[in-house]
């Protein structure tokens, strides 16, 4: 595999951009192909079969583009499709769950960890299983927050009703006295400020963007696959509504997103 080959990243929509941003910060010479499956958003309320099917189509698309590694920048797909996807390709696939678990275990002082995510991710119990494998005495509180993704995809995170939704979902976290909260959906860093405003500022937030970026970098270094001379080019593909993705995505990446290609898989 050529070192100049791009890195593939996918999510159901905008959320994966939070992961792309961190990866791009620490690997600025790599080239990237980002796929936002906006036609099928949200993944978090779909069946496992659907999510596996959508993810497989995207992985095949990325493989045809010659990517050297794939990042599943989506917790819902990571929780139900990673094992299957790994069996379908011979390049490394990175997911966003285990890096967040390791980080949360290091950070908690009172052994009380909260997890928020989509219905699929929370119902899969993948976070709680992985945490318990490390330490069975950790108390875990998991809450599905299905309204967060549509709020973010509509660009409504600063609307005042978002505070009410945050309060509704997170009040049980406060009651559970957690000291560490895993943002188990790649969309959620976009409403981090609103979550901070509601929770005590002593609660530590865990997102998987940076830890995933670090593991990818370590893999590329160890396997001598770093692209040292690349221009950091990003190609964007979406399966629906390229204009909306462009408007909101540019805001989240702090950079203009141009040339988004609409493609049906
Ligand atoms: N950002 C994704 C996740 O991490 C998907 C959200 C959704 O489409 O429901 O789960």
GROMACS .gro file of C-alpha atoms and ligand atoms in nm:
model
  275
    1UNK     CA    1   0.000   0.000   0.000
    2UNK     CA    2   0.128   0.341  -0.106
    3UNK     CA    3   0.209   0.585   0.180
    4UNK     CA    4   0.036   0.861  -0.018
    5UNK     CA    5  -0.292   0.669  -0.015
    6UNK     CA    6  -0.569   0.860   0.164
    7UNK     CA    7  -0.729   0.773   0.497
    8UNK     CA    8  -1.103   0.696   0.488
    9UNK     CA    9  -1.336   0.831   0.757
   10UNK     CA   10  -1.709   0.786   0.781
   11UNK     CA   11  -2.010   0.876   0.991
   12UNK     CA   12  -2.383   0.913   0.940
   13UNK     CA   13  -2.339   1.290   0.899
   14UNK     CA   14  -2.152   1.576   1.057
   15UNK     CA   15  -2.038   1.404   1.377
   16UNK     CA   16  -1.736   1.238   1.221
   17UNK     CA   17  -1.599   1.582   1.139
   18UNK     CA   18  -1.511   1.621   1.509
   19UNK     CA   19  -1.285   1.317   1.466
   20UNK     CA   20  -1.150   1.429   1.129
   21UNK     CA   21  -1.055   1.765   1.279
   22UNK     CA   22  -0.839   1.609   1.552
   23UNK     CA   23  -0.680   1.364   1.310
   24UNK     CA   24  -0.602   1.642   1.068
   25UNK     CA   25  -0.446   1.849   1.351
   26UNK     CA   26  -0.195   1.579   1.434
   27UNK     CA   27  -0.153   1.433   1.083
   28UNK     CA   28  -0.163   1.743   0.860
   29UNK     CA   29   0.021   1.584   0.566
   30UNK     CA   30  -0.220   1.296   0.521
   31UNK     CA   31  -0.494   1.308   0.257
   32UNK     CA   32  -0.847   1.215   0.360
   33UNK     CA   33  -1.174   1.092   0.215
   34UNK     CA   34  -1.475   1.169   0.433
   35UNK     CA   35  -1.813   1.006   0.378
   36UNK     CA   36  -2.123   1.141   0.558
   37UNK     CA   37  -2.417   0.906   0.507
   38UNK     CA   38  -2.674   1.184   0.538
   39UNK     CA   39  -2.940   0.990   0.345
   40UNK     CA   40  -2.951   0.732   0.624
   41UNK     CA   41  -2.906   0.960   0.924
   42UNK     CA   42  -2.963   0.897   1.211
   43UNK     CA   43  -2.791   0.562   1.246
   44UNK     CA   44  -2.860   0.557   1.619
   45UNK     CA   45  -3.223   0.451   1.585
   46UNK     CA   46  -3.176   0.197   1.303
   47UNK     CA   47  -3.152  -0.182   1.335
   48UNK     CA   48  -2.813  -0.348   1.358
   49UNK     CA   49  -2.870  -0.505   1.015
   50UNK     CA   50  -2.927  -0.164   0.854
   51UNK     CA   51  -2.622  -0.009   1.016
   52UNK     CA   52  -2.402  -0.303   0.911
   53UNK     CA   53  -2.538  -0.281   0.558
   54UNK     CA   54  -2.483   0.096   0.527
   55UNK     CA   55  -2.135   0.067   0.678
   56UNK     CA   56  -2.034  -0.215   0.447
   57UNK     CA   57  -2.134  -0.011   0.141
   58UNK     CA   58  -1.929   0.283   0.264
   59UNK     CA   59  -1.629   0.064   0.343
   60UNK     CA   60  -1.644  -0.084  -0.009
   61UNK     CA   61  -1.662   0.268  -0.153
   62UNK     CA   62  -1.357   0.373   0.050
   63UNK     CA   63  -1.165   0.058  -0.044
   64UNK     CA   64  -1.231   0.135  -0.411
   65UNK     CA   65  -1.078   0.477  -0.350
   66UNK     CA   66  -0.761   0.301  -0.232
   67UNK     CA   67  -0.757   0.412   0.132
   68UNK     CA   68  -0.480   0.278   0.359
   69UNK     CA   69  -0.686   0.281   0.682
   70UNK     CA   70  -1.048   0.339   0.778
   71UNK     CA   71  -1.183   0.525   1.079
   72UNK     CA   72  -1.539   0.444   1.184
   73UNK     CA   73  -1.605   0.794   1.322
   74UNK     CA   74  -1.943   0.686   1.453
   75UNK     CA   75  -2.016   0.512   1.784
   76UNK     CA   76  -2.335   0.348   1.657
   77UNK     CA   77  -2.150   0.181   1.367
   78UNK     CA   78  -1.847   0.107   1.586
   79UNK     CA   79  -2.067  -0.070   1.840
   80UNK     CA   80  -2.249  -0.301   1.599
   81UNK     CA   81  -2.048  -0.324   1.275
   82UNK     CA   82  -1.677  -0.315   1.357
   83UNK     CA   83  -1.619  -0.690   1.387
   84UNK     CA   84  -1.805  -0.760   1.064
   85UNK     CA   85  -1.625  -0.482   0.876
   86UNK     CA   86  -1.288  -0.611   0.994
   87UNK     CA   87  -1.370  -0.952   0.851
   88UNK     CA   88  -1.437  -0.787   0.511
   89UNK     CA   89  -1.111  -0.601   0.455
   90UNK     CA   90  -0.741  -0.635   0.508
   91UNK     CA   91  -0.654  -0.280   0.603
   92UNK     CA   92  -0.676  -0.156   0.964
   93UNK     CA   93  -1.009  -0.031   1.090
   94UNK     CA   94  -1.016   0.207   1.386
   95UNK     CA   95  -1.326   0.251   1.602
   96UNK     CA   96  -1.415   0.517   1.856
   97UNK     CA   97  -1.527   0.318   2.161
   98UNK     CA   98  -1.224   0.149   2.320
   99UNK     CA   99  -1.008   0.467   2.319
  100UNK     CA  100  -1.280   0.651   2.515
  101UNK     CA  101  -1.319   0.362   2.761
  102UNK     CA  102  -0.944   0.360   2.840
  103UNK     CA  103  -0.943   0.736   2.886
  104UNK     CA  104  -1.248   0.736   3.117
  105UNK     CA  105  -1.102   0.463   3.340
  106UNK     CA  106  -0.783   0.668   3.381
  107UNK     CA  107  -0.978   0.983   3.465
  108UNK     CA  108  -1.240   0.869   3.715
  109UNK     CA  109  -1.152   0.924   4.082
  110UNK     CA  110  -1.480   0.803   4.239
  111UNK     CA  111  -1.534   0.505   4.001
  112UNK     CA  112  -1.864   0.646   3.876
  113UNK     CA  113  -1.874   0.687   3.497
  114UNK     CA  114  -2.163   0.815   3.287
  115UNK     CA  115  -2.211   0.735   2.918
  116UNK     CA  116  -2.439   0.919   2.677
  117UNK     CA  117  -2.497   0.801   2.321
  118UNK     CA  118  -2.752   0.702   2.063
  119UNK     CA  119  -3.011   0.433   2.133
  120UNK     CA  120  -2.811   0.179   1.931
  121UNK     CA  121  -2.488   0.248   2.117
  122UNK     CA  122  -2.646   0.244   2.462
  123UNK     CA  123  -2.855  -0.067   2.393
  124UNK     CA  124  -2.550  -0.252   2.259
  125UNK     CA  125  -2.395  -0.223   2.611
  126UNK     CA  126  -2.056  -0.215   2.443
  127UNK     CA  127  -1.927   0.064   2.668
  128UNK     CA  128  -2.039  -0.094   2.994
  129UNK     CA  129  -1.902  -0.435   2.891
  130UNK     CA  130  -1.563  -0.290   2.805
  131UNK     CA  131  -1.549  -0.086   3.127
  132UNK     CA  132  -1.644  -0.390   3.339
  133UNK     CA  133  -1.371  -0.596   3.171
  134UNK     CA  134  -1.119  -0.344   3.307
  135UNK     CA  135  -1.277  -0.291   3.647
  136UNK     CA  136  -1.594  -0.457   3.770
  137UNK     CA  137  -1.638  -0.222   4.063
  138UNK     CA  138  -1.697   0.084   3.844
  139UNK     CA  139  -2.055   0.210   3.871
  140UNK     CA  140  -2.192   0.290   3.524
  141UNK     CA  141  -2.487   0.510   3.431
  142UNK     CA  142  -2.587   0.495   3.062
  143UNK     CA  143  -2.844   0.721   2.897
  144UNK     CA  144  -2.958   0.731   2.534
  145UNK     CA  145  -3.007   1.088   2.408
  146UNK     CA  146  -3.182   1.048   2.071
  147UNK     CA  147  -3.271   1.415   2.030
  148UNK     CA  148  -2.913   1.543   2.034
  149UNK     CA  149  -2.819   1.425   1.683
  150UNK     CA  150  -3.117   1.590   1.505
  151UNK     CA  151  -3.061   1.911   1.705
  152UNK     CA  152  -2.698   1.918   1.590
  153UNK     CA  153  -2.773   1.821   1.229
  154UNK     CA  154  -3.026   2.105   1.215
  155UNK     CA  155  -2.771   2.350   1.359
  156UNK     CA  156  -2.995   2.419   1.661
  157UNK     CA  157  -2.745   2.363   1.942
  158UNK     CA  158  -2.760   2.728   2.052
  159UNK     CA  159  -3.139   2.738   2.061
  160UNK     CA  160  -3.282   2.778   2.411
  161UNK     CA  161  -3.485   2.458   2.397
  162UNK     CA  162  -3.157   2.267   2.371
  163UNK     CA  163  -3.091   2.359   2.738
  164UNK     CA  164  -3.421   2.191   2.833
  165UNK     CA  165  -3.332   1.879   2.637
  166UNK     CA  166  -2.988   1.867   2.802
  167UNK     CA  167  -3.154   1.901   3.143
  168UNK     CA  168  -3.401   1.623   3.064
  169UNK     CA  169  -3.130   1.376   2.962
  170UNK     CA  170  -2.858   1.469   3.209
  171UNK     CA  171  -3.047   1.515   3.536
  172UNK     CA  172  -3.012   1.139   3.615
  173UNK     CA  173  -2.635   1.173   3.560
  174UNK     CA  174  -2.618   1.438   3.830
  175UNK     CA  175  -2.825   1.218   4.060
  176UNK     CA  176  -2.584   0.930   3.999
  177UNK     CA  177  -2.289   1.144   4.116
  178UNK     CA  178  -2.070   1.056   3.818
  179UNK     CA  179  -1.733   1.232   3.799
  180UNK     CA  180  -1.658   1.134   3.437
  181UNK     CA  181  -1.886   1.151   3.134
  182UNK     CA  182  -1.816   0.972   2.807
  183UNK     CA  183  -1.963   1.154   2.508
  184UNK     CA  184  -2.039   0.829   2.327
  185UNK     CA  185  -2.145   0.984   1.997
  186UNK     CA  186  -1.916   1.176   1.764
  187UNK     CA  187  -2.182   1.444   1.721
  188UNK     CA  188  -2.180   1.539   2.090
  189UNK     CA  189  -1.858   1.744   2.104
  190UNK     CA  190  -2.060   1.998   1.904
  191UNK     CA  191  -2.289   2.053   2.206
  192UNK     CA  192  -2.010   2.024   2.463
  193UNK     CA  193  -2.059   2.381   2.579
  194UNK     CA  194  -2.429   2.322   2.650
  195UNK     CA  195  -2.343   2.005   2.843
  196UNK     CA  196  -2.075   2.188   3.043
  197UNK     CA  197  -2.319   2.464   3.126
  198UNK     CA  198  -2.560   2.218   3.281
  199UNK     CA  199  -2.318   1.986   3.463
  200UNK     CA  200  -2.081   2.072   3.745
  201UNK     CA  201  -1.747   2.182   3.606
  202UNK     CA  202  -1.582   1.913   3.816
  203UNK     CA  203  -1.712   1.646   3.579
  204UNK     CA  204  -1.447   1.530   3.335
  205UNK     CA  205  -1.557   1.489   2.973
  206UNK     CA  206  -1.423   1.210   2.755
  207UNK     CA  207  -1.441   1.220   2.377
  208UNK     CA  208  -1.271   0.971   2.146
  209UNK     CA  209  -1.146   1.214   1.881
  210UNK     CA  210  -0.797   1.272   2.022
  211UNK     CA  211  -0.729   0.915   2.142
  212UNK     CA  212  -0.832   0.777   1.799
  213UNK     CA  213  -0.610   1.029   1.625
  214UNK     CA  214  -0.319   0.925   1.846
  215UNK     CA  215  -0.369   0.551   1.781
  216UNK     CA  216  -0.387   0.617   1.407
  217UNK     CA  217  -0.065   0.816   1.420
  218UNK     CA  218   0.108   0.543   1.622
  219UNK     CA  219  -0.005   0.281   1.371
  220UNK     CA  220   0.119   0.482   1.071
  221UNK     CA  221   0.454   0.552   1.240
  222UNK     CA  222   0.511   0.195   1.355
  223UNK     CA  223   0.423   0.054   1.014
  224UNK     CA  224   0.613   0.324   0.823
  225UNK     CA  225   0.301   0.432   0.643
  226UNK     CA  226   0.310   0.804   0.722
  227UNK     CA  227   0.260   1.039   0.432
  228UNK     CA  228   0.537   1.291   0.488
  229UNK     CA  229   0.485   1.505   0.180
  230UNK     CA  230   0.107   1.508   0.130
  231UNK     CA  231  -0.090   1.829   0.099
  232UNK     CA  232  -0.361   1.742   0.355
  233UNK     CA  233  -0.627   1.728   0.085
  234UNK     CA  234  -0.979   1.624   0.193
  235UNK     CA  235  -1.245   1.489  -0.042
  236UNK     CA  236  -1.598   1.503   0.096
  237UNK     CA  237  -1.883   1.275  -0.009
  238UNK     CA  238  -2.240   1.271   0.121
  239UNK     CA  239  -2.541   1.061   0.028
  240UNK     CA  240  -2.792   1.351   0.057
  241UNK     CA  241  -2.822   1.729   0.094
  242UNK     CA  242  -2.469   1.842   0.016
  243UNK     CA  243  -2.559   2.207   0.068
  244UNK     CA  244  -2.666   2.163   0.430
  245UNK     CA  245  -2.357   1.955   0.501
  246UNK     CA  246  -2.142   2.227   0.349
  247UNK     CA  247  -2.299   2.506   0.555
  248UNK     CA  248  -2.289   2.332   0.892
  249UNK     CA  249  -1.973   2.130   0.828
  250UNK     CA  250  -1.768   2.440   0.750
  251UNK     CA  251  -1.870   2.579   1.087
  252UNK     CA  252  -1.764   2.267   1.275
  253UNK     CA  253  -1.435   2.222   1.091
  254UNK     CA  254  -1.357   2.595   1.121
  255UNK     CA  255  -1.271   2.577   0.758
  256UNK     CA  256  -1.459   2.607   0.434
  257UNK     CA  257  -1.572   2.277   0.293
  258UNK     CA  258  -1.584   2.286  -0.084
  259UNK     CA  259  -1.648   2.035  -0.356
  260UNK     CA  260  -1.877   1.804  -0.169
  261UNK     CA  261  -1.983   1.526  -0.398
  262UNK     CA  262  -2.325   1.372  -0.374
  263UNK     CA  263  -2.320   0.998  -0.424
  264UNK     CA  264  -2.571   0.718  -0.376
  265UNK     CA  265  -2.418   0.389  -0.272
  266LIG     N1  266  -2.229   1.025   1.517
  266LIG     C1  267  -2.281   0.894   1.527
  266LIG     C2  268  -2.247   0.822   1.652
  266LIG     O1  269  -2.139   0.845   1.702
  266LIG     C3  270  -2.416   0.868   1.471
  266LIG     C4  271  -2.530   0.944   1.519
  266LIG     C5  272  -2.654   0.897   1.447
  266LIG     O2  273  -2.655   0.897   1.323
  266LIG     O3  274  -2.749   0.856   1.515
  266LIG     O4  275  -2.319   0.738   1.699
   0.00000   0.00000   0.00000
